[in-house]
């Protein structure tokens, strides 16, 4: 399924970008305080959750909110906002 593949690739790309941003701002996944996740299609939650759990592995789990939302750009299938403390 092309749309499902797009969703997975967008989510994985998003996590790589977050890792890079956290590093650039002097932090890492263990220092995330909270995350907000916006899914264009809330039915993709279980798929997102599998990718999310794999990404975090044994890292501390931050407080999390996940909602279905109409995103600003029709091409976007997932957005994520992270709050982390600087180390």
mmCIF file of N, CA, C and O in Angstrom:
data_model
loop_
_atom_site.group_PDB
_atom_site.id
_atom_site.type_symbol
_atom_site.label_atom_id
_atom_site.label_comp_id
_atom_site.label_asym_id
_atom_site.label_seq_id
_atom_site.Cartn_x
_atom_site.Cartn_y
_atom_site.Cartn_z
ATOM 1 N N UNK A 1 0.853 -1.184 0.000
ATOM 2 C CA UNK A 1 0.000 0.000 0.000
ATOM 3 C C UNK A 1 0.896 1.243 0.000
ATOM 4 O O UNK A 1 1.656 1.471 0.936
ATOM 5 N N UNK A 2 0.792 2.045 -1.048
ATOM 6 C CA UNK A 2 1.666 3.206 -1.228
ATOM 7 C C UNK A 2 1.479 4.226 -0.116
ATOM 8 O O UNK A 2 2.443 4.745 0.439
ATOM 9 N N UNK A 3 0.234 4.511 0.246
ATOM 10 C CA UNK A 3 -0.023 5.498 1.289
ATOM 11 C C UNK A 3 0.544 5.033 2.629
ATOM 12 O O UNK A 3 1.140 5.819 3.361
ATOM 13 N N UNK A 4 0.411 3.760 2.932
ATOM 14 C CA UNK A 4 0.964 3.212 4.163
ATOM 15 C C UNK A 4 2.484 3.315 4.149
ATOM 16 O O UNK A 4 3.103 3.709 5.133
ATOM 17 N N UNK A 5 3.116 2.992 3.023
ATOM 18 C CA UNK A 5 4.567 3.131 2.891
ATOM 19 C C UNK A 5 4.969 4.585 3.078
ATOM 20 O O UNK A 5 5.979 4.874 3.719
ATOM 21 N N UNK A 6 4.197 5.503 2.513
ATOM 22 C CA UNK A 6 4.482 6.926 2.684
ATOM 23 C C UNK A 6 4.383 7.316 4.159
ATOM 24 O O UNK A 6 5.198 8.080 4.651
ATOM 25 N N UNK A 7 3.391 6.800 4.846
ATOM 26 C CA UNK A 7 3.224 7.101 6.257
ATOM 27 C C UNK A 7 4.436 6.618 7.045
ATOM 28 O O UNK A 7 5.007 7.358 7.855
ATOM 29 N N UNK A 8 4.840 5.381 6.825
ATOM 30 C CA UNK A 8 5.993 4.827 7.533
ATOM 31 C C UNK A 8 7.252 5.631 7.229
ATOM 32 O O UNK A 8 8.012 5.949 8.141
ATOM 33 N N UNK A 9 7.474 5.939 5.983
ATOM 34 C CA UNK A 9 8.694 6.679 5.623
ATOM 35 C C UNK A 9 8.668 8.091 6.197
ATOM 36 O O UNK A 9 9.703 8.600 6.645
ATOM 37 N N UNK A 10 7.500 8.731 6.227
ATOM 38 C CA UNK A 10 7.403 10.061 6.834
ATOM 39 C C UNK A 10 7.685 9.987 8.334
ATOM 40 O O UNK A 10 8.402 10.826 8.875
ATOM 41 N N UNK A 11 7.141 9.005 9.004
ATOM 42 C CA UNK A 11 7.356 8.862 10.450
ATOM 43 C C UNK A 11 8.830 8.600 10.741
ATOM 44 O O UNK A 11 9.421 9.241 11.616
ATOM 45 N N UNK A 12 9.443 7.692 10.003
ATOM 46 C CA UNK A 12 10.856 7.384 10.215
ATOM 47 C C UNK A 12 11.730 8.596 9.925
ATOM 48 O O UNK A 12 12.685 8.871 10.652
ATOM 49 N N UNK A 13 11.405 9.340 8.879
ATOM 50 C CA UNK A 13 12.142 10.563 8.550
ATOM 51 C C UNK A 13 11.978 11.601 9.655
ATOM 52 O O UNK A 13 12.940 12.286 10.033
ATOM 53 N N UNK A 14 10.787 11.714 10.182
ATOM 54 C CA UNK A 14 10.513 12.643 11.270
ATOM 55 C C UNK A 14 11.373 12.317 12.497
ATOM 56 O O UNK A 14 11.967 13.209 13.104
ATOM 57 N N UNK A 15 11.493 11.044 12.835
ATOM 58 C CA UNK A 15 12.297 10.651 13.988
ATOM 59 C C UNK A 15 13.779 10.962 13.763
ATOM 60 O O UNK A 15 14.461 11.378 14.685
ATOM 61 N N UNK A 16 14.263 10.771 12.552
ATOM 62 C CA UNK A 16 15.657 11.125 12.259
ATOM 63 C C UNK A 16 15.872 12.625 12.433
ATOM 64 O O UNK A 16 16.878 13.067 13.003
ATOM 65 N N UNK A 17 14.910 13.422 11.969
ATOM 66 C CA UNK A 17 15.014 14.878 12.100
ATOM 67 C C UNK A 17 14.964 15.301 13.569
ATOM 68 O O UNK A 17 15.667 16.219 13.983
ATOM 69 N N UNK A 18 14.136 14.645 14.351
ATOM 70 C CA UNK A 18 14.050 14.967 15.781
ATOM 71 C C UNK A 18 15.363 14.617 16.473
ATOM 72 O O UNK A 18 15.875 15.403 17.267
ATOM 73 N N UNK A 19 15.924 13.447 16.164
ATOM 74 C CA UNK A 19 17.222 13.074 16.738
ATOM 75 C C UNK A 19 18.272 14.140 16.428
ATOM 76 O O UNK A 19 19.033 14.557 17.300
ATOM 77 N N UNK A 20 18.302 14.587 15.189
ATOM 78 C CA UNK A 20 19.264 15.606 14.760
ATOM 79 C C UNK A 20 19.021 16.930 15.480
ATOM 80 O O UNK A 20 19.961 17.561 15.964
ATOM 81 N N UNK A 21 17.772 17.341 15.575
ATOM 82 C CA UNK A 21 17.435 18.594 16.261
ATOM 83 C C UNK A 21 17.793 18.533 17.740
ATOM 84 O O UNK A 21 18.351 19.490 18.285
ATOM 85 N N UNK A 22 17.473 17.427 18.394
ATOM 86 C CA UNK A 22 17.812 17.282 19.805
ATOM 87 C C UNK A 22 19.325 17.403 20.004
ATOM 88 O O UNK A 22 19.787 18.110 20.900
ATOM 89 N N UNK A 23 20.084 16.743 19.146
ATOM 90 C CA UNK A 23 21.545 16.809 19.237
ATOM 91 C C UNK A 23 22.034 18.240 19.022
ATOM 92 O O UNK A 23 22.875 18.735 19.767
ATOM 93 N N UNK A 24 21.482 18.914 18.011
ATOM 94 C CA UNK A 24 21.886 20.295 17.709
ATOM 95 C C UNK A 24 21.581 21.258 18.846
ATOM 96 O O UNK A 24 22.261 22.269 19.002
ATOM 97 N N UNK A 25 20.567 20.948 19.623
ATOM 98 C CA UNK A 25 20.187 21.817 20.740
ATOM 99 C C UNK A 25 20.725 21.312 22.077
ATOM 100 O O UNK A 25 20.306 21.775 23.139
ATOM 101 N N UNK A 26 21.652 20.354 22.022
ATOM 102 C CA UNK A 26 22.304 19.889 23.234
ATOM 103 C C UNK A 26 21.441 18.988 24.089
ATOM 104 O O UNK A 26 21.469 19.072 25.314
ATOM 105 N N UNK A 27 20.674 18.102 23.446
ATOM 106 C CA UNK A 27 19.810 17.199 24.198
ATOM 107 C C UNK A 27 19.794 15.838 23.518
ATOM 108 O O UNK A 27 20.573 15.578 22.597
ATOM 109 N N UNK A 28 18.919 14.971 23.969
ATOM 110 C CA UNK A 28 18.742 13.654 23.355
ATOM 111 C C UNK A 28 17.375 13.097 23.765
ATOM 112 O O UNK A 28 16.650 13.717 24.533
ATOM 113 N N UNK A 29 17.052 11.924 23.258
ATOM 114 C CA UNK A 29 15.729 11.330 23.508
ATOM 115 C C UNK A 29 15.431 11.121 24.984
ATOM 116 O O UNK A 29 14.285 11.231 25.404
ATOM 117 N N UNK A 30 16.455 10.815 25.778
ATOM 118 C CA UNK A 30 16.230 10.594 27.216
ATOM 119 C C UNK A 30 15.798 11.868 27.937
ATOM 120 O O UNK A 30 15.297 11.798 29.056
ATOM 121 N N UNK A 31 15.992 13.006 27.315
ATOM 122 C CA UNK A 31 15.657 14.283 27.949
ATOM 123 C C UNK A 31 14.372 14.900 27.407
ATOM 124 O O UNK A 31 14.077 16.056 27.697
ATOM 125 N N UNK A 32 13.626 14.119 26.634
ATOM 126 C CA UNK A 32 12.338 14.617 26.157
ATOM 127 C C UNK A 32 11.372 14.629 27.332
ATOM 128 O O UNK A 32 11.284 13.667 28.094
ATOM 129 N N UNK A 33 10.671 15.719 27.477
ATOM 130 C CA UNK A 33 9.693 15.869 28.553
ATOM 131 C C UNK A 33 8.304 15.489 28.060
ATOM 132 O O UNK A 33 7.556 14.795 28.739
ATOM 133 N N UNK A 34 7.989 15.948 26.850
ATOM 134 C CA UNK A 34 6.680 15.627 26.281
ATOM 135 C C UNK A 34 6.745 15.646 24.762
ATOM 136 O O UNK A 34 7.613 16.285 24.179
ATOM 137 N N UNK A 35 5.816 14.914 24.160
ATOM 138 C CA UNK A 35 5.667 14.919 22.708
ATOM 139 C C UNK A 35 4.189 15.041 22.372
ATOM 140 O O UNK A 35 3.327 14.531 23.097
ATOM 141 N N UNK A 36 3.924 15.758 21.310
ATOM 142 C CA UNK A 36 2.562 15.846 20.757
ATOM 143 C C UNK A 36 2.632 15.324 19.334
ATOM 144 O O UNK A 36 3.453 15.788 18.543
ATOM 145 N N UNK A 37 1.771 14.386 19.046
ATOM 146 C CA UNK A 37 1.766 13.736 17.748
ATOM 147 C C UNK A 37 0.443 14.046 17.065
ATOM 148 O O UNK A 37 -0.619 13.918 17.676
ATOM 149 N N UNK A 38 0.539 14.436 15.808
ATOM 150 C CA UNK A 38 -0.638 14.756 15.006
ATOM 151 C C UNK A 38 -0.653 13.821 13.809
ATOM 152 O O UNK A 38 0.285 13.813 13.010
ATOM 153 N N UNK A 39 -1.699 13.029 13.681
ATOM 154 C CA UNK A 39 -1.833 12.090 12.571
ATOM 155 C C UNK A 39 -2.974 12.540 11.667
ATOM 156 O O UNK A 39 -4.080 12.804 12.154
ATOM 157 N N UNK A 40 -2.704 12.619 10.368
ATOM 158 C CA UNK A 40 -3.775 12.960 9.423
ATOM 159 C C UNK A 40 -4.887 11.917 9.521
ATOM 160 O O UNK A 40 -6.057 12.244 9.485
ATOM 161 N N UNK A 41 -4.507 10.660 9.651
ATOM 162 C CA UNK A 41 -5.477 9.563 9.763
ATOM 163 C C UNK A 41 -5.220 8.830 11.081
ATOM 164 O O UNK A 41 -4.228 8.109 11.208
ATOM 165 N N UNK A 42 -6.088 9.020 12.056
ATOM 166 C CA UNK A 42 -5.900 8.423 13.372
ATOM 167 C C UNK A 42 -5.882 6.893 13.298
ATOM 168 O O UNK A 42 -5.358 6.228 14.189
ATOM 169 N N UNK A 43 -6.392 6.319 12.216
ATOM 170 C CA UNK A 43 -6.343 4.866 12.037
ATOM 171 C C UNK A 43 -4.918 4.351 11.880
ATOM 172 O O UNK A 43 -4.682 3.152 11.979
ATOM 173 N N UNK A 44 -3.969 5.262 11.635
ATOM 174 C CA UNK A 44 -2.556 4.879 11.537
ATOM 175 C C UNK A 44 -1.875 4.855 12.907
ATOM 176 O O UNK A 44 -0.670 4.625 12.988
ATOM 177 N N UNK A 45 -2.641 5.071 13.965
ATOM 178 C CA UNK A 45 -2.049 5.129 15.304
ATOM 179 C C UNK A 45 -1.239 3.881 15.636
ATOM 180 O O UNK A 45 -0.119 3.972 16.126
ATOM 181 N N UNK A 46 -1.804 2.708 15.394
ATOM 182 C CA UNK A 46 -1.094 1.471 15.752
ATOM 183 C C UNK A 46 0.214 1.320 14.976
ATOM 184 O O UNK A 46 1.207 0.854 15.516
ATOM 185 N N UNK A 47 0.233 1.759 13.731
ATOM 186 C CA UNK A 47 1.457 1.711 12.923
ATOM 187 C C UNK A 47 2.465 2.708 13.481
ATOM 188 O O UNK A 47 3.646 2.396 13.656
ATOM 189 N N UNK A 48 1.980 3.921 13.762
ATOM 190 C CA UNK A 48 2.859 4.940 14.332
ATOM 191 C C UNK A 48 3.443 4.447 15.652
ATOM 192 O O UNK A 48 4.638 4.594 15.912
ATOM 193 N N UNK A 49 2.616 3.865 16.488
ATOM 194 C CA UNK A 49 3.054 3.408 17.801
ATOM 195 C C UNK A 49 4.167 2.368 17.688
ATOM 196 O O UNK A 49 5.119 2.382 18.471
ATOM 197 N N UNK A 50 4.072 1.461 16.737
ATOM 198 C CA UNK A 50 5.129 0.460 16.521
ATOM 199 C C UNK A 50 6.448 1.141 16.172
ATOM 200 O O UNK A 50 7.501 0.779 16.711
ATOM 201 N N UNK A 51 6.408 2.121 15.275
ATOM 202 C CA UNK A 51 7.607 2.838 14.854
ATOM 203 C C UNK A 51 8.147 3.667 16.018
ATOM 204 O O UNK A 51 9.356 3.712 16.255
ATOM 205 N N UNK A 52 7.263 4.293 16.767
ATOM 206 C CA UNK A 52 7.624 5.125 17.922
ATOM 207 C C UNK A 52 8.330 4.286 18.986
ATOM 208 O O UNK A 52 9.381 4.676 19.504
ATOM 209 N N UNK A 53 7.772 3.134 19.310
ATOM 210 C CA UNK A 53 8.361 2.260 20.322
ATOM 211 C C UNK A 53 9.738 1.763 19.876
ATOM 212 O O UNK A 53 10.665 1.678 20.679
ATOM 213 N N UNK A 54 9.872 1.445 18.605
ATOM 214 C CA UNK A 54 11.164 1.006 18.055
ATOM 215 C C UNK A 54 12.178 2.151 18.145
ATOM 216 O O UNK A 54 13.336 1.934 18.490
ATOM 217 N N UNK A 55 11.753 3.371 17.857
ATOM 218 C CA UNK A 55 12.621 4.546 17.906
ATOM 219 C C UNK A 55 13.106 4.812 19.327
ATOM 220 O O UNK A 55 14.267 5.084 19.547
ATOM 221 N N UNK A 56 12.208 4.704 20.294
ATOM 222 C CA UNK A 56 12.587 4.979 21.677
ATOM 223 C C UNK A 56 13.355 3.829 22.321
ATOM 224 O O UNK A 56 14.124 4.049 23.256
ATOM 225 N N UNK A 57 13.143 2.617 21.861
ATOM 226 C CA UNK A 57 13.781 1.422 22.422
ATOM 227 C C UNK A 57 13.694 1.451 23.939
ATOM 228 O O UNK A 57 12.616 1.390 24.493
ATOM 229 N N UNK A 58 14.828 1.581 24.598
ATOM 230 C CA UNK A 58 14.854 1.552 26.062
ATOM 231 C C UNK A 58 14.989 2.947 26.657
ATOM 232 O O UNK A 58 15.245 3.089 27.850
ATOM 233 N N UNK A 59 14.826 3.987 25.834
ATOM 234 C CA UNK A 59 14.886 5.354 26.344
ATOM 235 C C UNK A 59 13.689 5.616 27.247
ATOM 236 O O UNK A 59 12.669 4.936 27.177
ATOM 237 N N UNK A 60 13.829 6.637 28.081
ATOM 238 C CA UNK A 60 12.711 7.066 28.927
ATOM 239 C C UNK A 60 11.550 7.470 28.033
ATOM 240 O O UNK A 60 11.746 8.068 26.982
ATOM 241 N N UNK A 61 10.351 7.157 28.477
ATOM 242 C CA UNK A 61 9.154 7.504 27.707
ATOM 243 C C UNK A 61 8.610 8.844 28.205
ATOM 244 O O UNK A 61 8.237 8.965 29.367
ATOM 245 N N UNK A 62 8.565 9.855 27.332
ATOM 246 C CA UNK A 62 8.020 11.153 27.748
ATOM 247 C C UNK A 62 6.495 11.109 27.799
ATOM 248 O O UNK A 62 5.871 10.194 27.258
ATOM 249 N N UNK A 63 5.909 12.111 28.445
ATOM 250 C CA UNK A 63 4.451 12.267 28.392
ATOM 251 C C UNK A 63 4.082 12.420 26.924
ATOM 252 O O UNK A 63 4.824 13.022 26.146
ATOM 253 N N UNK A 64 2.937 11.882 26.532
ATOM 254 C CA UNK A 64 2.611 11.861 25.109
ATOM 255 C C UNK A 64 1.131 12.120 24.877
ATOM 256 O O UNK A 64 0.277 11.624 25.608
ATOM 257 N N UNK A 65 0.876 12.889 23.832
ATOM 258 C CA UNK A 65 -0.473 13.103 23.341
ATOM 259 C C UNK A 65 -0.470 12.757 21.857
ATOM 260 O O UNK A 65 0.453 13.131 21.139
ATOM 261 N N UNK A 66 -1.483 12.055 21.416
ATOM 262 C CA UNK A 66 -1.598 11.724 19.992
ATOM 263 C C UNK A 66 -3.032 11.974 19.565
ATOM 264 O O UNK A 66 -3.969 11.448 20.174
ATOM 265 N N UNK A 67 -3.191 12.795 18.530
ATOM 266 C CA UNK A 67 -4.526 13.131 18.047
ATOM 267 C C UNK A 67 -4.590 13.046 16.524
ATOM 268 O O UNK A 67 -3.581 13.189 15.845
ATOM 269 N N UNK A 68 -5.780 12.833 16.043
ATOM 270 C CA UNK A 68 -6.023 12.939 14.614
ATOM 271 C C UNK A 68 -6.257 14.403 14.292
ATOM 272 O O UNK A 68 -6.925 15.103 15.056
ATOM 273 N N UNK A 69 -5.671 14.883 13.203
ATOM 274 C CA UNK A 69 -5.783 16.309 12.887
ATOM 275 C C UNK A 69 -5.667 16.542 11.387
ATOM 276 O O UNK A 69 -4.985 15.793 10.680
ATOM 277 N N UNK A 70 -6.331 17.591 10.929
ATOM 278 C CA UNK A 70 -6.142 18.032 9.556
ATOM 279 C C UNK A 70 -4.854 18.856 9.552
ATOM 280 O O UNK A 70 -4.765 19.892 10.211
ATOM 281 N N UNK A 71 -3.840 18.366 8.848
ATOM 282 C CA UNK A 71 -2.543 19.025 8.852
ATOM 283 C C UNK A 71 -2.493 20.119 7.791
ATOM 284 O O UNK A 71 -3.258 20.101 6.825
ATOM 285 N N UNK A 72 -1.600 21.074 7.962
ATOM 286 C CA UNK A 72 -1.542 22.266 7.115
ATOM 287 C C UNK A 72 -1.242 21.950 5.648
ATOM 288 O O UNK A 72 -1.722 22.641 4.758
ATOM 289 N N UNK A 73 -0.464 20.925 5.408
ATOM 290 C CA UNK A 73 -0.086 20.549 4.044
ATOM 291 C C UNK A 73 -0.666 19.166 3.766
ATOM 292 O O UNK A 73 -0.442 18.233 4.540
ATOM 293 N N UNK A 74 -1.374 19.022 2.676
ATOM 294 C CA UNK A 74 -2.042 17.750 2.340
ATOM 295 C C UNK A 74 -1.054 16.595 2.185
ATOM 296 O O UNK A 74 -1.416 15.439 2.323
ATOM 297 N N UNK A 75 0.218 16.902 1.896
ATOM 298 C CA UNK A 75 1.218 15.845 1.724
ATOM 299 C C UNK A 75 1.680 15.282 3.064
ATOM 300 O O UNK A 75 2.235 14.195 3.118
ATOM 301 N N UNK A 76 1.482 16.019 4.145
ATOM 302 C CA UNK A 76 1.934 15.581 5.460
ATOM 303 C C UNK A 76 0.947 14.577 6.042
ATOM 304 O O UNK A 76 -0.254 14.809 6.083
ATOM 305 N N UNK A 77 1.484 13.490 6.525
ATOM 306 C CA UNK A 77 0.662 12.449 7.135
ATOM 307 C C UNK A 77 0.861 12.388 8.650
ATOM 308 O O UNK A 77 0.044 11.825 9.360
ATOM 309 N N UNK A 78 1.959 12.979 9.115
ATOM 310 C CA UNK A 78 2.282 12.959 10.542
ATOM 311 C C UNK A 78 3.128 14.180 10.880
ATOM 312 O O UNK A 78 3.977 14.596 10.107
ATOM 313 N N UNK A 79 2.850 14.777 12.031
ATOM 314 C CA UNK A 79 3.666 15.857 12.591
ATOM 315 C C UNK A 79 3.914 15.525 14.051
ATOM 316 O O UNK A 79 3.123 14.832 14.682
ATOM 317 N N UNK A 80 5.011 16.065 14.592
ATOM 318 C CA UNK A 80 5.327 15.789 15.984
ATOM 319 C C UNK A 80 6.021 16.993 16.587
ATOM 320 O O UNK A 80 6.887 17.594 15.956
ATOM 321 N N UNK A 81 5.620 17.340 17.780
ATOM 322 C CA UNK A 81 6.215 18.443 18.534
ATOM 323 C C UNK A 81 6.865 17.842 19.777
ATOM 324 O O UNK A 81 6.261 17.052 20.480
ATOM 325 N N UNK A 82 8.118 18.237 20.026
ATOM 326 C CA UNK A 82 8.876 17.692 21.156
ATOM 327 C C UNK A 82 9.315 18.813 22.079
ATOM 328 O O UNK A 82 9.795 19.848 21.619
ATOM 329 N N UNK A 83 9.170 18.593 23.372
ATOM 330 C CA UNK A 83 9.727 19.492 24.391
ATOM 331 C C UNK A 83 10.772 18.655 25.133
ATOM 332 O O UNK A 83 10.475 17.549 25.598
ATOM 333 N N UNK A 84 12.005 19.193 25.189
ATOM 334 C CA UNK A 84 13.086 18.467 25.847
ATOM 335 C C UNK A 84 13.931 19.429 26.661
ATOM 336 O O UNK A 84 14.015 20.607 26.325
ATOM 337 N N UNK A 85 14.562 18.905 27.692
ATOM 338 C CA UNK A 85 15.465 19.746 28.465
ATOM 339 C C UNK A 85 16.865 19.638 27.882
ATOM 340 O O UNK A 85 17.247 18.621 27.301
ATOM 341 N N UNK A 86 17.612 20.718 28.014
ATOM 342 C CA UNK A 86 18.984 20.762 27.540
ATOM 343 C C UNK A 86 19.876 20.102 28.575
ATOM 344 O O UNK A 86 19.668 20.252 29.778
ATOM 345 N N UNK A 87 20.864 19.354 28.103
ATOM 346 C CA UNK A 87 21.789 18.684 29.042
ATOM 347 C C UNK A 87 23.136 19.378 29.054
ATOM 348 O O UNK A 87 23.449 20.139 28.201
#
